[in-house]
PDB file of C-alpha atoms in Angstrom:
ATOM      1  CA  MET A   1      35.101  -8.509  -5.306  1.00 45.00           C
ATOM      2  CA  ASP A   2      33.846  -8.133  -1.747  1.00 50.00           C
ATOM      3  CA  THR A   3      31.962  -5.083  -0.552  1.00 48.00           C
ATOM      4  CA  PRO A   4      33.697  -2.503   1.691  1.00 49.00           C
ATOM      5  CA  ASP A   5      33.884  -3.245   5.396  1.00 50.00           C
ATOM      6  CA  THR A   6      30.916  -2.211   7.493  1.00 52.00           C
ATOM      7  CA  PRO A   7      31.059  -0.547  10.932  1.00 55.00           C
ATOM      8  CA  ASP A   8      32.177  -2.809  13.780  1.00 59.00           C
ATOM      9  CA  THR A   9      29.367  -1.818  16.146  1.00 66.00           C
ATOM     10  CA  PRO A  10      26.617  -4.472  16.273  1.00 68.00           C
ATOM     11  CA  ASP A  11      23.927  -1.801  16.604  1.00 71.00           C
ATOM     12  CA  ALA A  12      24.628  -0.189  13.217  1.00 78.00           C
ATOM     13  CA  LEU A  13      23.275  -1.552   9.945  1.00 88.00           C
ATOM     14  CA  GLU A  14      23.950  -0.252   6.459  1.00 90.00           C
ATOM     15  CA  THR A  15      21.248  -0.116   3.815  1.00 92.00           C
ATOM     16  CA  ARG A  16      23.419  -2.290   1.567  1.00 93.00           C
ATOM     17  CA  GLU A  17      23.535  -5.000   4.226  1.00 94.00           C
ATOM     18  CA  LEU A  18      19.777  -4.856   4.650  1.00 95.00           C
ATOM     19  CA  ARG A  19      19.196  -5.168   0.900  1.00 95.00           C
ATOM     20  CA  TYR A  20      21.495  -8.189   0.758  1.00 96.00           C
ATOM     21  CA  PHE A  21      19.785  -9.881   3.687  1.00 96.00           C
ATOM     22  CA  LEU A  22      16.253  -9.081   2.518  1.00 96.00           C
ATOM     23  CA  ALA A  23      16.979 -10.542  -0.920  1.00 95.00           C
ATOM     24  CA  VAL A  24      18.126 -13.821   0.670  1.00 95.00           C
ATOM     25  CA  ALA A  25      15.300 -13.822   3.225  1.00 95.00           C
ATOM     26  CA  GLU A  26      12.639 -13.274   0.573  1.00 94.00           C
ATOM     27  CA  GLU A  27      14.080 -15.698  -1.981  1.00 93.00           C
ATOM     28  CA  LEU A  28      15.256 -18.272   0.600  1.00 93.00           C
ATOM     29  CA  HIS A  29      17.962 -19.177  -1.901  1.00 91.00           C
ATOM     30  CA  PHE A  30      21.420 -17.595  -2.241  1.00 92.00           C
ATOM     31  CA  GLY A  31      21.617 -18.194  -5.984  1.00 92.00           C
ATOM     32  CA  ARG A  32      18.297 -16.490  -6.756  1.00 93.00           C
ATOM     33  CA  ALA A  33      19.080 -13.681  -4.326  1.00 94.00           C
ATOM     34  CA  ALA A  34      22.459 -13.057  -5.974  1.00 94.00           C
ATOM     35  CA  GLU A  35      20.834 -12.977  -9.411  1.00 95.00           C
ATOM     36  CA  ARG A  36      18.210 -10.540  -8.151  1.00 94.00           C
ATOM     37  CA  LEU A  37      20.937  -8.289  -6.740  1.00 96.00           C
ATOM     38  CA  GLY A  38      23.074  -8.543  -9.872  1.00 96.00           C
ATOM     39  CA  MET A  39      26.107  -9.961  -8.069  1.00 95.00           C
ATOM     40  CA  ALA A  40      27.966 -13.233  -7.668  1.00 95.00           C
ATOM     41  CA  GLN A  41      26.889 -15.671  -4.970  1.00 95.00           C
ATOM     42  CA  PRO A  42      30.189 -16.036  -2.986  1.00 95.00           C
ATOM     43  CA  PRO A  43      30.469 -12.347  -1.971  1.00 95.00           C
ATOM     44  CA  LEU A  44      26.780 -12.344  -1.042  1.00 96.00           C
ATOM     45  CA  SER A  45      27.296 -15.378   1.222  1.00 95.00           C
ATOM     46  CA  ARG A  46      30.340 -13.752   2.845  1.00 95.00           C
ATOM     47  CA  ALA A  47      28.427 -10.509   3.402  1.00 95.00           C
ATOM     48  CA  ILE A  48      25.625 -12.368   5.216  1.00 95.00           C
ATOM     49  CA  GLN A  49      28.152 -14.292   7.325  1.00 95.00           C
ATOM     50  CA  ARG A  50      29.871 -11.024   8.330  1.00 94.00           C
ATOM     51  CA  LEU A  51      26.497  -9.569   9.268  1.00 95.00           C
ATOM     52  CA  GLU A  52      25.697 -12.591  11.445  1.00 95.00           C
ATOM     53  CA  ARG A  53      29.085 -12.397  13.183  1.00 93.00           C
ATOM     54  CA  ARG A  54      28.717  -8.705  13.889  1.00 92.00           C
ATOM     55  CA  LEU A  55      25.158  -9.054  15.220  1.00 94.00           C
ATOM     56  CA  GLY A  56      26.129 -12.153  17.207  1.00 94.00           C
ATOM     57  CA  VAL A  57      23.128 -14.197  15.982  1.00 95.00           C
ATOM     58  CA  SER A  58      22.298 -16.728  13.285  1.00 95.00           C
ATOM     59  CA  LEU A  59      19.886 -15.240  10.783  1.00 96.00           C
ATOM     60  CA  LEU A  60      19.585 -18.249   8.483  1.00 95.00           C
ATOM     61  CA  GLN A  61      19.533 -22.013   8.745  1.00 94.00           C
ATOM     62  CA  ARG A  62      21.396 -23.373   5.741  1.00 89.00           C
ATOM     63  CA  ASN A  63      20.834 -26.785   4.161  1.00 81.00           C
ATOM     64  CA  ARG A  64      21.248 -28.448   0.777  1.00 77.00           C
ATOM     65  CA  ARG A  65      17.812 -27.412  -0.433  1.00 75.00           C
ATOM     66  CA  GLY A  66      18.184 -23.758   0.462  1.00 77.00           C
ATOM     67  CA  VAL A  67      17.858 -21.650   3.580  1.00 91.00           C
ATOM     68  CA  ALA A  68      15.263 -20.974   6.282  1.00 94.00           C
ATOM     69  CA  LEU A  69      14.909 -18.008   8.590  1.00 95.00           C
ATOM     70  CA  THR A  70      15.680 -18.274  12.293  1.00 96.00           C
ATOM     71  CA  ASP A  71      13.634 -16.291  14.813  1.00 96.00           C
ATOM     72  CA  ALA A  72      16.289 -13.576  14.643  1.00 95.00           C
ATOM     73  CA  GLY A  73      16.105 -13.666  10.867  1.00 95.00           C
ATOM     74  CA  GLU A  74      12.332 -13.258  10.945  1.00 95.00           C
ATOM     75  CA  MET A  75      12.793 -10.219  13.172  1.00 96.00           C
ATOM     76  CA  LEU A  76      15.355  -8.638  10.841  1.00 96.00           C
ATOM     77  CA  LEU A  77      13.144  -9.352   7.830  1.00 95.00           C
ATOM     78  CA  HIS A  78      10.286  -7.415   9.417  1.00 92.00           C
ATOM     79  CA  GLU A  79      12.394  -4.591  10.850  1.00 94.00           C
ATOM     80  CA  GLY A  80      14.648  -4.403   7.807  1.00 93.00           C
ATOM     81  CA  ARG A  81      11.757  -3.862   5.418  1.00 92.00           C
ATOM     82  CA  ALA A  82      10.494  -0.996   7.568  1.00 89.00           C
ATOM     83  CA  ALA A  83      13.984   0.514   7.790  1.00 91.00           C
ATOM     84  CA  LEU A  84      14.536   0.378   4.030  1.00 91.00           C
ATOM     85  CA  ASP A  85      11.111   1.884   3.426  1.00 90.00           C
ATOM     86  CA  ALA A  86      12.076   4.740   5.753  1.00 89.00           C
ATOM     87  CA  THR A  87      15.359   5.469   3.962  1.00 91.00           C
ATOM     88  CA  THR A  88      13.657   5.249   0.563  1.00 90.00           C
ATOM     89  CA  ALA A  89      10.903   7.578   1.782  1.00 90.00           C
ATOM     90  CA  ALA A  90      13.457  10.096   3.083  1.00 89.00           C
ATOM     91  CA  ALA A  91      15.224  10.161  -0.283  1.00 90.00           C
ATOM     92  CA  ARG A  92      12.005  10.484  -2.291  1.00 90.00           C
ATOM     93  CA  ARG A  93      10.541  13.261  -0.150  1.00 88.00           C
ATOM     94  CA  THR A  94      13.857  15.134  -0.080  1.00 86.00           C
ATOM     95  CA  ARG A  95      14.100  15.026  -3.871  1.00 86.00           C
ATOM     96  CA  ARG A  96      10.470  16.102  -4.176  1.00 86.00           C
ATOM     97  CA  ALA A  97      11.020  19.012  -1.775  1.00 80.00           C
ATOM     98  CA  GLY A  98      13.898  20.228  -3.925  1.00 80.00           C
ATOM     99  CA  GLY A  99      12.147  19.616  -7.234  1.00 80.00           C
ATOM    100  CA  ALA A 100      14.757  17.046  -8.286  1.00 76.00           C
ATOM    101  CA  ASP A 101      12.203  14.285  -8.893  1.00 75.00           C
ATOM    102  CA  ARG A 102      10.523  16.253 -11.677  1.00 74.00           C
ATOM    103  CA  PRO A 103      12.847  18.714 -13.438  1.00 71.00           C
ATOM    104  CA  GLY A 104      11.053  21.942 -14.222  1.00 68.00           C
ATOM    105  CA  GLY A 105       8.226  21.102 -11.836  1.00 64.00           C
ATOM    106  CA  SER A 106       7.087  22.889  -8.718  1.00 66.00           C
ATOM    107  CA  ARG A 107       9.224  22.665  -5.602  1.00 70.00           C
ATOM    108  CA  ASN A 108       6.122  23.275  -3.508  1.00 82.00           C
ATOM    109  CA  ARG A 109       4.313  19.998  -4.235  1.00 90.00           C
ATOM    110  CA  LEU A 110       2.476  17.301  -2.296  1.00 94.00           C
ATOM    111  CA  VAL A 111       1.478  13.834  -3.500  1.00 96.00           C
ATOM    112  CA  LEU A 112      -1.932  12.618  -2.307  1.00 97.00           C
ATOM    113  CA  ALA A 113      -2.649   8.882  -2.719  1.00 96.00           C
ATOM    114  CA  VAL A 114      -6.285   7.913  -3.245  1.00 93.00           C
ATOM    115  CA  LYS A 115      -8.022   4.672  -4.094  1.00 85.00           C
ATOM    116  CA  ALA A 116      -8.829   4.716  -7.792  1.00 72.00           C
ATOM    117  CA  GLY A 117     -12.497   5.436  -8.413  1.00 65.00           C
ATOM    118  CA  ALA A 118     -13.431   6.395  -4.858  1.00 66.00           C
ATOM    119  CA  PHE A 119     -14.058   9.681  -3.016  1.00 67.00           C
ATOM    120  CA  HIS A 120     -14.866  11.759  -6.136  1.00 81.00           C
ATOM    121  CA  GLU A 121     -17.056  14.272  -4.327  1.00 87.00           C
ATOM    122  CA  LEU A 122     -14.850  14.482  -1.242  1.00 91.00           C
ATOM    123  CA  LEU A 123     -11.691  14.728  -3.337  1.00 93.00           C
ATOM    124  CA  HIS A 124     -13.088  17.512  -5.521  1.00 93.00           C
ATOM    125  CA  LYS A 125     -14.137  19.494  -2.442  1.00 95.00           C
ATOM    126  CA  LEU A 126     -10.729  19.025  -0.836  1.00 96.00           C
ATOM    127  CA  LEU A 127      -8.730  20.024  -3.917  1.00 96.00           C
ATOM    128  CA  ASP A 128     -10.892  23.093  -4.589  1.00 97.00           C
ATOM    129  CA  ALA A 129     -10.821  24.259  -0.964  1.00 97.00           C
ATOM    130  CA  TYR A 130      -7.069  23.766  -0.653  1.00 97.00           C
ATOM    131  CA  ALA A 131      -6.318  25.526  -3.950  1.00 96.00           C
ATOM    132  CA  ALA A 132      -8.032  28.607  -2.514  1.00 95.00           C
ATOM    133  CA  GLU A 133      -5.638  28.687   0.458  1.00 93.00           C
ATOM    134  CA  PRO A 134      -2.795  31.251   0.428  1.00 90.00           C
ATOM    135  CA  ASP A 135       0.542  29.687  -0.609  1.00 88.00           C
ATOM    136  CA  ALA A 136      -1.164  26.385  -1.455  1.00 93.00           C
ATOM    137  CA  ALA A 137       1.184  23.695  -2.719  1.00 93.00           C
ATOM    138  CA  GLU A 138       0.616  21.905  -5.997  1.00 93.00           C
ATOM    139  CA  ILE A 139      -1.293  18.676  -5.326  1.00 95.00           C
ATOM    140  CA  GLU A 140      -0.496  15.621  -7.433  1.00 94.00           C
ATOM    141  CA  VAL A 141      -3.249  12.999  -7.108  1.00 95.00           C
ATOM    142  CA  LEU A 142      -1.843   9.466  -7.219  1.00 93.00           C
ATOM    143  CA  PRO A 143      -4.492   6.765  -7.844  1.00 88.00           C
ATOM    144  CA  SER A 144      -3.810   3.441  -6.134  1.00 86.00           C
ATOM    145  CA  GLY A 145      -5.233  -0.007  -5.598  1.00 76.00           C
ATOM    146  CA  THR A 146      -7.491  -0.888  -2.682  1.00 71.00           C
ATOM    147  CA  CYS A 147      -4.783  -1.254  -0.031  1.00 77.00           C
ATOM    148  CA  GLU A 148      -1.762   0.409  -1.662  1.00 86.00           C
ATOM    149  CA  GLN A 149      -2.048   3.771   0.096  1.00 91.00           C
ATOM    150  CA  GLU A 150      -0.312   2.448   3.217  1.00 91.00           C
ATOM    151  CA  GLU A 151       2.760   1.312   1.276  1.00 90.00           C
ATOM    152  CA  MET A 152       2.859   4.567  -0.687  1.00 93.00           C
ATOM    153  CA  LEU A 153       3.001   6.564   2.540  1.00 95.00           C
ATOM    154  CA  ARG A 154       5.659   4.318   4.049  1.00 92.00           C
ATOM    155  CA  ASP A 155       8.011   4.323   1.068  1.00 93.00           C
ATOM    156  CA  GLY A 156       7.647   8.017   0.263  1.00 94.00           C
ATOM    157  CA  ARG A 157       5.696   7.853  -2.984  1.00 95.00           C
ATOM    158  CA  ALA A 158       2.946   9.832  -1.230  1.00 96.00           C
ATOM    159  CA  ASP A 159       2.923  12.579   1.384  1.00 96.00           C
ATOM    160  CA  ALA A 160      -0.692  11.996   2.431  1.00 97.00           C
ATOM    161  CA  ALA A 161      -3.455   9.549   1.603  1.00 97.00           C
ATOM    162  CA  LEU A 162      -7.211   9.214   1.766  1.00 96.00           C
ATOM    163  CA  MET A 163      -7.687   5.898   3.546  1.00 94.00           C
ATOM    164  CA  HIS A 164     -10.669   4.115   4.942  1.00 91.00           C
ATOM    165  CA  LYS A 165     -11.198   1.725   7.797  1.00 93.00           C
ATOM    166  CA  PRO A 166     -11.739  -1.185   8.108  1.00 90.00           C
ATOM    167  CA  PHE A 167      -9.958  -1.819   4.801  1.00 87.00           C
ATOM    168  CA  ASN A 168      -6.813   0.248   5.466  1.00 90.00           C
ATOM    169  CA  SER A 169      -4.587   0.109   8.526  1.00 91.00           C
ATOM    170  CA  LEU A 170      -3.695   3.460  10.085  1.00 95.00           C
ATOM    171  CA  ALA A 171      -0.980   1.947  12.306  1.00 92.00           C
ATOM    172  CA  GLY A 172       2.102   4.160  12.371  1.00 90.00           C
ATOM    173  CA  PHE A 173       0.362   7.157  10.798  1.00 96.00           C
ATOM    174  CA  ASP A 174      -1.272  10.304  12.085  1.00 97.00           C
ATOM    175  CA  SER A 175      -4.794  10.776  10.769  1.00 98.00           C
ATOM    176  CA  GLU A 176      -7.986  12.809  10.933  1.00 98.00           C
ATOM    177  CA  GLU A 177     -11.492  11.422  10.357  1.00 97.00           C
ATOM    178  CA  LEU A 178     -13.333  13.027   7.426  1.00 96.00           C
ATOM    179  CA  MET A 179     -16.551  11.098   6.741  1.00 95.00           C
ATOM    180  CA  THR A 180     -18.506   7.905   7.458  1.00 96.00           C
ATOM    181  CA  GLU A 181     -20.608   5.976   4.951  1.00 96.00           C
ATOM    182  CA  GLY A 182     -22.302   2.626   4.456  1.00 96.00           C
ATOM    183  CA  GLN A 183     -21.360  -0.163   2.067  1.00 97.00           C
ATOM    184  CA  ILE A 184     -22.951  -1.498  -1.097  1.00 97.00           C
ATOM    185  CA  ALA A 185     -22.795  -4.670  -3.153  1.00 98.00           C
ATOM    186  CA  VAL A 186     -22.040  -3.992  -6.820  1.00 98.00           C
ATOM    187  CA  LEU A 187     -23.738  -6.640  -8.975  1.00 98.00           C
ATOM    188  CA  PRO A 188     -24.403  -7.264 -12.661  1.00 98.00           C
ATOM    189  CA  ALA A 189     -27.575  -5.329 -13.480  1.00 97.00           C
ATOM    190  CA  GLY A 190     -29.372  -8.427 -14.773  1.00 95.00           C
ATOM    191  CA  HIS A 191     -28.710 -10.637 -11.757  1.00 97.00           C
ATOM    192  CA  PRO A 192     -31.792 -11.619  -9.657  1.00 97.00           C
ATOM    193  CA  LEU A 193     -30.252 -10.171  -6.475  1.00 97.00           C
ATOM    194  CA  ALA A 194     -29.919  -6.785  -8.198  1.00 97.00           C
ATOM    195  CA  ALA A 195     -33.698  -6.392  -7.839  1.00 97.00           C
ATOM    196  CA  HIS A 196     -33.507  -6.468  -4.009  1.00 98.00           C
ATOM    197  CA  ARG A 197     -33.788  -3.230  -2.049  1.00 97.00           C
ATOM    198  CA  THR A 198     -31.178  -4.396   0.468  1.00 98.00           C
ATOM    199  CA  LEU A 199     -28.870  -7.376   0.957  1.00 98.00           C
ATOM    200  CA  SER A 200     -26.738  -8.819   3.743  1.00 98.00           C
ATOM    201  CA  LEU A 201     -23.070  -9.813   3.653  1.00 97.00           C
ATOM    202  CA  ALA A 202     -24.176 -13.453   3.778  1.00 97.00           C
ATOM    203  CA  ASP A 203     -26.325 -12.889   0.682  1.00 97.00           C
ATOM    204  CA  VAL A 204     -23.325 -11.842  -1.415  1.00 97.00           C
ATOM    205  CA  SER A 205     -20.610 -14.012   0.113  1.00 94.00           C
ATOM    206  CA  ASN A 206     -21.588 -17.238  -1.616  1.00 91.00           C
ATOM    207  CA  ILE A 207     -23.610 -16.511  -4.757  1.00 96.00           C
ATOM    208  CA  PRO A 208     -23.555 -19.512  -7.137  1.00 95.00           C
ATOM    209  CA  GLY A 209     -21.605 -18.590 -10.260  1.00 95.00           C
ATOM    210  CA  LEU A 210     -20.845 -15.080  -8.951  1.00 97.00           C
ATOM    211  CA  PRO A 211     -17.869 -15.244  -6.558  1.00 97.00           C
ATOM    212  CA  LEU A 212     -16.572 -12.235  -4.683  1.00 96.00           C
ATOM    213  CA  ALA A 213     -13.722 -10.346  -6.336  1.00 95.00           C
ATOM    214  CA  ARG A 214     -10.317 -10.636  -4.654  1.00 93.00           C
ATOM    215  CA  TRP A 215      -7.929  -7.692  -4.194  1.00 86.00           C
ATOM    216  CA  ALA A 216      -4.269  -8.103  -3.250  1.00 83.00           C
ATOM    217  CA  ARG A 217      -3.049  -6.949   0.147  1.00 77.00           C
ATOM    218  CA  ASN A 218       0.694  -6.624   0.655  1.00 69.00           C
ATOM    219  CA  GLY A 219       1.166  -8.391  -2.655  1.00 72.00           C
ATOM    220  CA  THR A 220      -0.907 -11.447  -1.687  1.00 83.00           C
ATOM    221  CA  TYR A 221      -4.411 -12.385  -2.787  1.00 89.00           C
ATOM    222  CA  PRO A 222      -6.751 -13.966  -0.208  1.00 89.00           C
ATOM    223  CA  PRO A 223      -7.918 -17.508  -1.017  1.00 92.00           C
ATOM    224  CA  GLY A 224     -11.177 -18.011  -2.849  1.00 93.00           C
ATOM    225  CA  PRO A 225     -12.753 -18.777  -6.213  1.00 95.00           C
ATOM    226  CA  GLY A 226     -13.253 -15.142  -7.232  1.00 96.00           C
ATOM    227  CA  PRO A 227     -11.074 -13.448  -9.868  1.00 96.00           C
ATOM    228  CA  GLU A 228      -7.866 -11.697  -8.835  1.00 94.00           C
ATOM    229  CA  ILE A 229      -8.435  -7.987  -9.426  1.00 91.00           C
ATOM    230  CA  HIS A 230      -5.608  -5.748 -10.619  1.00 87.00           C
ATOM    231  CA  ASP A 231      -7.420  -2.470 -11.283  1.00 86.00           C
ATOM    232  CA  GLN A 232     -10.854  -0.869 -11.208  1.00 86.00           C
ATOM    233  CA  THR A 233     -11.436  -1.065 -14.977  1.00 90.00           C
ATOM    234  CA  GLN A 234     -10.878  -4.825 -14.932  1.00 93.00           C
ATOM    235  CA  LEU A 235     -13.274  -5.184 -12.001  1.00 94.00           C
ATOM    236  CA  ALA A 236     -15.961  -3.045 -13.650  1.00 95.00           C
ATOM    237  CA  GLN A 237     -15.825  -5.154 -16.795  1.00 97.00           C
ATOM    238  CA  LEU A 238     -15.950  -8.471 -14.927  1.00 97.00           C
ATOM    239  CA  ILE A 239     -18.991  -7.333 -12.954  1.00 98.00           C
ATOM    240  CA  ALA A 240     -20.712  -6.167 -16.146  1.00 97.00           C
ATOM    241  CA  LEU A 241     -20.004  -9.578 -17.732  1.00 97.00           C
ATOM    242  CA  GLY A 242     -21.579 -11.386 -14.785  1.00 97.00           C
ATOM    243  CA  ARG A 243     -18.320 -12.920 -13.571  1.00 97.00           C
ATOM    244  CA  THR A 244     -17.995 -11.419 -10.096  1.00 98.00           C
ATOM    245  CA  VAL A 245     -19.530  -9.241  -7.374  1.00 98.00           C
ATOM    246  CA  ALA A 246     -17.772  -6.688  -5.174  1.00 96.00           C
ATOM    247  CA  VAL A 247     -18.367  -4.808  -1.928  1.00 95.00           C
ATOM    248  CA  PHE A 248     -17.537  -1.093  -1.852  1.00 92.00           C
ATOM    249  CA  PRO A 249     -18.199   2.074   0.147  1.00 92.00           C
ATOM    250  CA  ASP A 250     -21.374   3.848  -0.941  1.00 93.00           C
ATOM    251  CA  SER A 251     -19.323   6.589  -2.655  1.00 90.00           C
ATOM    252  CA  ALA A 252     -18.279   4.037  -5.302  1.00 89.00           C
ATOM    253  CA  ARG A 253     -21.643   4.674  -6.980  1.00 92.00           C
ATOM    254  CA  THR A 254     -19.935   7.524  -8.861  1.00 88.00           C
ATOM    255  CA  TRP A 255     -17.993   5.170 -11.142  1.00 89.00           C
ATOM    256  CA  LEU A 256     -20.663   2.523 -11.793  1.00 94.00           C
ATOM    257  CA  TRP A 257     -21.659   1.617 -15.338  1.00 96.00           C
ATOM    258  CA  ALA A 258     -25.182   1.147 -16.687  1.00 97.00           C
ATOM    259  CA  GLU A 259     -24.498  -2.604 -16.550  1.00 97.00           C
ATOM    260  CA  HIS A 260     -24.022  -2.416 -12.750  1.00 98.00           C
ATOM    261  CA  THR A 261     -26.491  -2.234  -9.879  1.00 98.00           C
ATOM    262  CA  ALA A 262     -25.636  -1.067  -6.356  1.00 98.00           C
ATOM    263  CA  VAL A 263     -27.594  -2.592  -3.474  1.00 98.00           C
ATOM    264  CA  PRO A 264     -27.089  -1.358   0.135  1.00 98.00           C
ATOM    265  CA  LEU A 265     -25.750  -3.898   2.635  1.00 98.00           C
ATOM    266  CA  THR A 266     -27.635  -3.856   5.913  1.00 97.00           C
ATOM    267  CA  ASP A 267     -25.017  -5.482   8.145  1.00 97.00           C
ATOM    268  CA  ALA A 268     -21.693  -4.299   6.669  1.00 97.00           C
ATOM    269  CA  PRO A 269     -19.592  -2.175   9.051  1.00 96.00           C
ATOM    270  CA  PRO A 270     -19.484   1.544   8.253  1.00 97.00           C
ATOM    271  CA  VAL A 271     -16.518   2.808   6.257  1.00 95.00           C
ATOM    272  CA  VAL A 272     -14.693   5.714   7.886  1.00 96.00           C
ATOM    273  CA  THR A 273     -12.579   7.860   5.575  1.00 95.00           C
ATOM    274  CA  HIS A 274      -9.431   9.442   7.010  1.00 97.00           C
ATOM    275  CA  ILE A 275      -6.706  11.665   5.696  1.00 97.00           C
ATOM    276  CA  ALA A 276      -3.458  10.063   6.900  1.00 98.00           C
ATOM    277  CA  TRP A 277       0.188  11.114   6.813  1.00 97.00           C
ATOM    278  CA  PRO A 278       3.556   9.998   8.277  1.00 94.00           C
ATOM    279  CA  ALA A 279       3.654  10.652  12.003  1.00 92.00           C
ATOM    280  CA  HIS A 280       7.052  12.374  11.835  1.00 87.00           C
ATOM    281  CA  SER A 281       6.119  14.869   9.086  1.00 90.00           C
ATOM    282  CA  ARG A 282       7.041  18.521   9.677  1.00 88.00           C
ATOM    283  CA  SER A 283       5.748  19.829   6.345  1.00 91.00           C
ATOM    284  CA  LEU A 284       3.847  23.108   6.654  1.00 92.00           C
ATOM    285  CA  ALA A 285       2.172  22.510   3.282  1.00 93.00           C
ATOM    286  CA  LEU A 286       0.952  19.123   4.495  1.00 95.00           C
ATOM    287  CA  ALA A 287      -0.305  20.662   7.743  1.00 96.00           C
ATOM    288  CA  ARG A 288      -2.347  23.168   5.712  1.00 95.00           C
ATOM    289  CA  LEU A 289      -3.780  20.370   3.556  1.00 97.00           C
ATOM    290  CA  VAL A 290      -4.875  18.418   6.646  1.00 97.00           C
ATOM    291  CA  ARG A 291      -6.402  21.530   8.201  1.00 97.00           C
ATOM    292  CA  THR A 292      -8.345  22.172   5.009  1.00 97.00           C
ATOM    293  CA  ALA A 293      -9.589  18.576   4.911  1.00 97.00           C
ATOM    294  CA  THR A 294     -10.894  18.703   8.486  1.00 97.00           C
ATOM    295  CA  ARG A 295     -12.879  21.877   7.701  1.00 96.00           C
ATOM    296  CA  LEU A 296     -14.871  20.335   4.834  1.00 92.00           C
TER     297      LEU A 296
END
């Protein structure tokens, strides 16, 4: 059964159309995309053809081995992801504002995304100072991976995030700078380099038998021999076992084990911590949280 007709105007796109197209664009195969969407392949193919006719462009190049994206298709893939994130974010924040996302919970609630294991002192100060504010909202702290805060803000899982440059991108967000700190190399305590007072980035970038840990960014791990890291506990254990080394902001010292040693890096760029939020936000509770953060 085909889906209902979509608007005739070429400048209007429905979220259903975007989901259909993104599934095909990401799978580059109609069969796999249909399976992912839980539908038959023929109506999916017809839906994409209708979308192409209405937009007046070819989005896909079809051949026997699958499909490839045209330049127009690449554009819609990029823009479509952002558009779906925006609609998902609107729904999530609306439900949170009305308390529908957590029955029985507070309707005056903000979600703050933070990198797991970082910013302990800053986070404690922020939460304590904000809790003392009149009409303070409930703050739910949402731990995340190294670069997940950006996605959490864009898709509505978080209302604000503690992010740090140069690791996080602040593009598309409003932000306020909170603190600046140096970087450290976290090594196994028994490694010869752990006895040094300082190290350089070159010193830790190619240690025989101790490759740098690799974190995913946008779902993709950078190339290299180091282990793929999924969470902080895994990383801490691998460092303690002498399997990897990692570079962190100086504030990461708070979660180190006895089996770890932190050595300052002399030439690593400073890490600047920001509180960031969606540029279009009109939340008074969020505005109060940001104001509190900038006063710390």
